Amino acid sequence: MSDSDLATRAPESDAQAADVSPRPAGTTSTAPANPGLGEHCTSDRPAPAGQASTGEITKLNDVDVYISKPADYPHAPARLLLLLTGGTGLHSVNNQIQADRFASEGYLVVMPDLFEGDPAPNSRAAAEIAAESTSGSLLDIFKVKAVEAAKTFLIDMWLARHTEEKVLPILHKVLEGARDEFADAVAHGGGVYAVGYCFGARYVLLLAAERPAAGGEQQGRQGDEEAGRPKADGPHIKAGALAHATLVSRNDFVGLKAPLSMVCVEDDPLFPDEVRIAGEDSMNEHGVEHEVQVYPGVPHGFAVVGEYEDANIKEAQATAFEQMLKWINEH
């Protein structure tokens, strides 16, 4: 097997099971203890033929963002949409085209750099590291094992650099800047909408939730005595849609308030059925408006812009976009 084969392996072949251990309600949300990312979370499919991005990269409240606007904005009103990417990040042409597609439907799209210029490493980077530690005389099977070990190491180190404690403050800065810079779009939509893919999908859940504010107990005693409960933070979005989430635990569904649409992959090890079903049960129990569609016969990551030869995957990709668009349009 060649290095190029490893760099283009199907995303479903790279799945790692996520921990789904519960934690007490009200505690700080954390990612699973044994998180994993698939190849599609870290590598782009070929870009759609003949398409290029049309927005621009700029700064918003000192955070790098990709901005895509409707053609007739600001002469015609738009609603503000936060788009949260997988590990390929801000400079991925596919992610930019994804933002442009929502912009063409009347949304002013803000796509932040969640990773501060440090997108996730992919199989090609792992192959380069493995090549430095193996000789040409070794059998291919040992080289494959070296690449897989290098990839796991790189992903683990990357995830350690981009934790919830690092990413959420970036999102709060972007939301603050967007509410100031694009106040007209926020007002027109009655709030901020959000869509997220892979890594970014989990953060749609977190932004859709109401959770205890920092120092909540003390604030509750001092500033919310009549209610007898701590002050809350969030939800930060009006409605959200997410596709093939990764790194999600059951407890990321705690405190959800904003309506949510979920695009899921059948038998997806990166978003196990146990987590999805527990999330659905929680939303049903707490009256959170939601919809869940499970797509069979597609790989994790299929909803992100990118070319596939399989006509069924192409059709599912278009259907998933329409599902997410319809949800935010109706909310």
Coordinates of C-alpha atoms in Angstrom, one line a residue, residues 3-252:
D3 CA 1.5 6.7 0.9
S4 CA -1.1 8.1 -1.5
D5 CA -3.4 5.2 -0.8
L6 CA -3.2 6.0 2.9
A7 CA -3.9 9.6 2.3
T8 CA -7.1 8.9 0.4
R9 CA -8.6 6.0 2.3
A10 CA -12.3 6.1 3.0
P11 CA -13.2 8.1 6.1
E12 CA -15.2 5.2 7.5
S13 CA -12.0 3.1 7.8
D14 CA -10.5 5.5 10.3
A15 CA -13.2 5.5 12.9
Q16 CA -12.4 5.4 16.6
A17 CA -15.0 4.6 19.2
A18 CA -16.0 7.4 21.5
D19 CA -16.5 7.1 25.2
V20 CA -20.2 7.5 26.2
S21 CA -19.8 7.5 30.0
P22 CA -22.4 9.7 31.7
R23 CA -21.6 12.4 34.1
P24 CA -23.9 14.2 36.6
A25 CA -26.2 16.8 35.2
G26 CA -25.0 20.4 35.6
T27 CA -21.3 19.6 35.5
T28 CA -19.0 21.1 32.9
S29 CA -19.4 19.5 29.5
T30 CA -16.4 17.5 28.3
A31 CA -15.6 15.5 25.3
P32 CA -15.5 11.7 25.5
A33 CA -12.5 10.3 27.4
N34 CA -11.3 8.4 24.3
P35 CA -12.2 10.7 21.4
G36 CA -11.6 10.0 17.8
L37 CA -11.7 11.7 14.4
G38 CA -12.3 10.1 11.0
E39 CA -10.3 10.8 7.9
H40 CA -13.0 13.0 6.5
C41 CA -12.8 15.2 9.7
T42 CA -9.2 15.9 8.7
S43 CA -9.0 15.6 4.9
D44 CA -11.1 17.2 2.2
R45 CA -12.7 15.3 -0.7
P46 CA -12.0 16.7 -4.2
A47 CA -13.6 20.1 -4.6
P48 CA -16.7 20.3 -6.8
A49 CA -15.6 20.6 -10.4
G50 CA -15.6 24.2 -11.7
Q51 CA -16.5 25.7 -8.3
A52 CA -14.5 28.2 -6.3
S53 CA -15.2 30.1 -3.1
T54 CA -16.5 33.7 -3.4
G55 CA -16.3 35.0 0.2
E56 CA -13.3 36.6 2.0
I57 CA -11.1 35.9 4.9
T58 CA -11.0 38.8 7.4
K59 CA -10.9 39.4 11.1
L60 CA -13.8 39.7 13.5
N61 CA -13.1 40.7 17.0
D62 CA -9.4 39.7 16.4
V63 CA -10.4 36.2 15.2
D64 CA -9.8 35.0 11.6
V65 CA -13.1 34.4 9.9
Y66 CA -14.4 33.6 6.4
I67 CA -17.3 35.8 5.6
S68 CA -19.8 35.0 2.8
K69 CA -22.7 37.3 2.0
P70 CA -25.8 37.1 -0.1
A71 CA -25.3 38.8 -3.5
D72 CA -27.9 41.5 -2.7
Y73 CA -26.7 42.2 0.9
P74 CA -27.0 44.8 2.5
H75 CA -29.6 46.2 0.1
A76 CA -31.8 43.2 1.0
P77 CA -31.9 41.9 4.6
A78 CA -30.1 38.7 5.6
R79 CA -30.0 36.4 8.7
L80 CA -26.7 35.7 10.4
L81 CA -25.4 32.1 10.3
L82 CA -22.4 30.7 12.2
L83 CA -20.8 27.8 10.3
L84 CA -18.5 25.6 12.4
T85 CA -16.2 23.3 10.5
G86 CA -14.5 20.0 10.9
G87 CA -10.8 19.7 11.3
T88 CA -9.9 21.0 7.8
G89 CA -10.8 24.4 9.1
L90 CA -11.0 27.9 7.7
H91 CA -8.8 27.6 4.6
S92 CA -10.5 24.5 3.2
V93 CA -12.0 25.4 -0.1
N94 CA -14.8 22.9 0.5
N95 CA -15.7 24.5 3.7
Q96 CA -15.7 27.9 2.1
I97 CA -18.0 26.6 -0.7
Q98 CA -20.3 25.2 2.0
A99 CA -20.5 28.6 3.5
D100 CA -21.2 30.2 0.1
R101 CA -24.1 27.8 -0.5
F102 CA -25.8 29.0 2.7
A103 CA -25.1 32.6 1.6
S104 CA -26.8 32.0 -1.7
E105 CA -29.9 31.1 0.3
G106 CA -30.0 34.5 2.1
Y107 CA -27.7 34.0 5.1
L108 CA -24.7 36.2 6.0
V109 CA -22.3 33.4 7.0
V110 CA -19.5 33.8 9.5
M111 CA -17.1 30.8 9.5
P112 CA -14.5 31.2 12.3
D113 CA -11.1 29.7 12.5
L114 CA -11.7 27.4 15.4
F115 CA -8.1 26.2 15.5
E116 CA -6.1 29.4 15.3
G117 CA -4.3 28.5 12.2
D118 CA -3.7 24.9 13.2
P119 CA -6.0 22.6 11.2
A120 CA -6.1 18.9 12.0
P121 CA -3.2 16.7 10.7
N122 CA -4.2 14.1 8.1
S123 CA -2.9 10.8 6.8
R124 CA -0.4 12.4 4.5
A125 CA 1.2 14.2 7.5
A126 CA 1.3 10.9 9.3
A127 CA 2.9 9.1 6.4
E128 CA 5.7 11.7 6.3
I129 CA 6.4 11.1 9.9
A130 CA 6.3 7.4 9.5
A131 CA 8.7 7.5 6.5
E132 CA 11.3 9.2 8.7
S133 CA 11.3 6.2 11.1
T134 CA 11.1 3.3 8.5
S135 CA 13.5 2.2 5.8
G136 CA 12.6 1.2 2.3
S137 CA 13.5 -2.4 3.0
L138 CA 10.7 -2.9 5.5
L139 CA 7.5 -4.7 4.5
D140 CA 4.5 -2.6 3.7
I141 CA 2.5 -4.0 6.6
F142 CA 5.0 -2.5 9.1
K143 CA 4.9 0.8 7.2
V144 CA 1.1 0.8 7.5
K145 CA 1.3 0.2 11.2
A146 CA 3.8 3.0 11.6
V147 CA 1.5 5.4 9.7
E148 CA -1.5 4.5 11.8
A149 CA 0.5 5.0 15.0
A150 CA 1.8 8.3 13.8
K151 CA -1.7 9.4 12.8
T152 CA -3.1 8.5 16.2
F153 CA -0.3 10.4 17.9
L154 CA -0.8 13.5 15.8
I155 CA -4.6 13.5 16.3
D156 CA -4.2 13.0 20.0
M157 CA -1.8 15.9 20.3
W158 CA -4.0 18.1 18.1
L159 CA -7.1 17.4 20.2
A160 CA -5.1 18.3 23.3
R161 CA -4.4 21.7 21.7
H162 CA -8.1 22.3 20.8
T163 CA -10.2 21.6 23.8
E164 CA -13.5 23.0 24.8
E165 CA -11.7 25.5 27.0
K166 CA -9.8 26.8 24.0
V167 CA -12.6 26.7 21.4
L168 CA -15.6 28.1 23.3
P169 CA -13.8 31.5 24.1
I170 CA -13.1 31.8 20.4
L171 CA -16.7 31.3 19.6
H172 CA -17.9 33.8 22.2
K173 CA -15.5 36.4 20.8
V174 CA -16.9 35.8 17.3
L175 CA -20.5 36.0 18.5
E176 CA -19.8 39.2 20.3
G177 CA -18.1 40.7 17.2
A178 CA -20.9 39.4 14.9
R179 CA -23.6 40.9 17.0
D180 CA -21.8 44.3 16.8
E181 CA -20.6 44.2 13.1
F182 CA -23.7 42.6 11.7
A183 CA -26.4 43.8 14.1
D184 CA -28.8 44.2 11.2
A185 CA -28.6 40.5 10.3
V186 CA -28.9 39.3 13.9
A187 CA -31.9 41.5 14.4
H188 CA -33.5 40.4 11.1
G189 CA -33.3 36.7 12.2
G190 CA -34.2 37.4 15.8
G191 CA -30.8 35.9 16.9
V192 CA -27.9 33.9 15.5
Y193 CA -28.3 30.6 13.7
A194 CA -25.6 27.9 13.6
V195 CA -24.7 24.8 11.5
G196 CA -21.8 22.5 12.3
Y197 CA -20.0 19.6 10.8
C198 CA -17.9 16.9 12.4
F199 CA -15.7 18.7 15.1
G200 CA -17.9 21.8 14.8
A201 CA -21.1 19.9 15.2
R202 CA -20.5 19.4 18.9
Y203 CA -20.2 23.1 19.4
V204 CA -23.6 23.7 18.0
L205 CA -24.9 21.5 20.8
L206 CA -22.9 23.5 23.4
L207 CA -24.1 26.9 22.0
A208 CA -27.7 25.6 22.0
A209 CA -27.6 24.8 25.7
E210 CA -28.3 26.7 28.8
R211 CA -25.6 26.0 31.4
P212 CA -24.6 27.4 34.7
A213 CA -22.5 30.6 34.3
A214 CA -19.0 30.7 35.7
G215 CA -19.2 31.2 39.4
G216 CA -22.8 30.2 39.2
E217 CA -23.3 29.2 42.8
Q218 CA -22.1 32.4 44.2
Q219 CA -23.9 34.5 41.6
G220 CA -27.0 32.5 42.4
R221 CA -26.8 33.4 46.0
Q222 CA -26.1 37.0 45.4
G223 CA -27.9 37.9 42.1
D224 CA -30.7 35.4 41.7
E225 CA -32.0 34.8 45.2
E226 CA -35.6 35.1 44.2
A227 CA -35.3 32.3 41.7
G228 CA -33.2 30.2 44.0
R229 CA -30.9 29.0 41.3
P230 CA -27.6 30.0 39.8
K231 CA -27.5 32.4 36.9
A232 CA -27.4 30.6 33.5
D233 CA -25.3 31.1 30.4
G234 CA -26.9 30.6 27.0
P235 CA -28.3 29.5 24.8
H236 CA -26.3 31.5 22.4
I237 CA -28.1 30.6 19.2
K238 CA -31.7 30.7 18.1
A239 CA -31.7 27.4 16.2
G240 CA -29.0 25.0 15.0
A241 CA -28.4 22.1 12.6
L242 CA -25.5 19.7 12.8
A243 CA -24.1 16.8 10.7
H244 CA -22.2 13.7 11.6
A245 CA -20.9 15.0 14.9
T246 CA -17.7 13.8 16.5
L247 CA -16.4 13.9 20.1
V248 CA -20.0 14.0 21.5
S249 CA -21.0 12.5 24.9
R250 CA -24.4 12.0 26.3
N251 CA -24.0 14.9 28.6
D252 CA -23.5 17.4 25.7

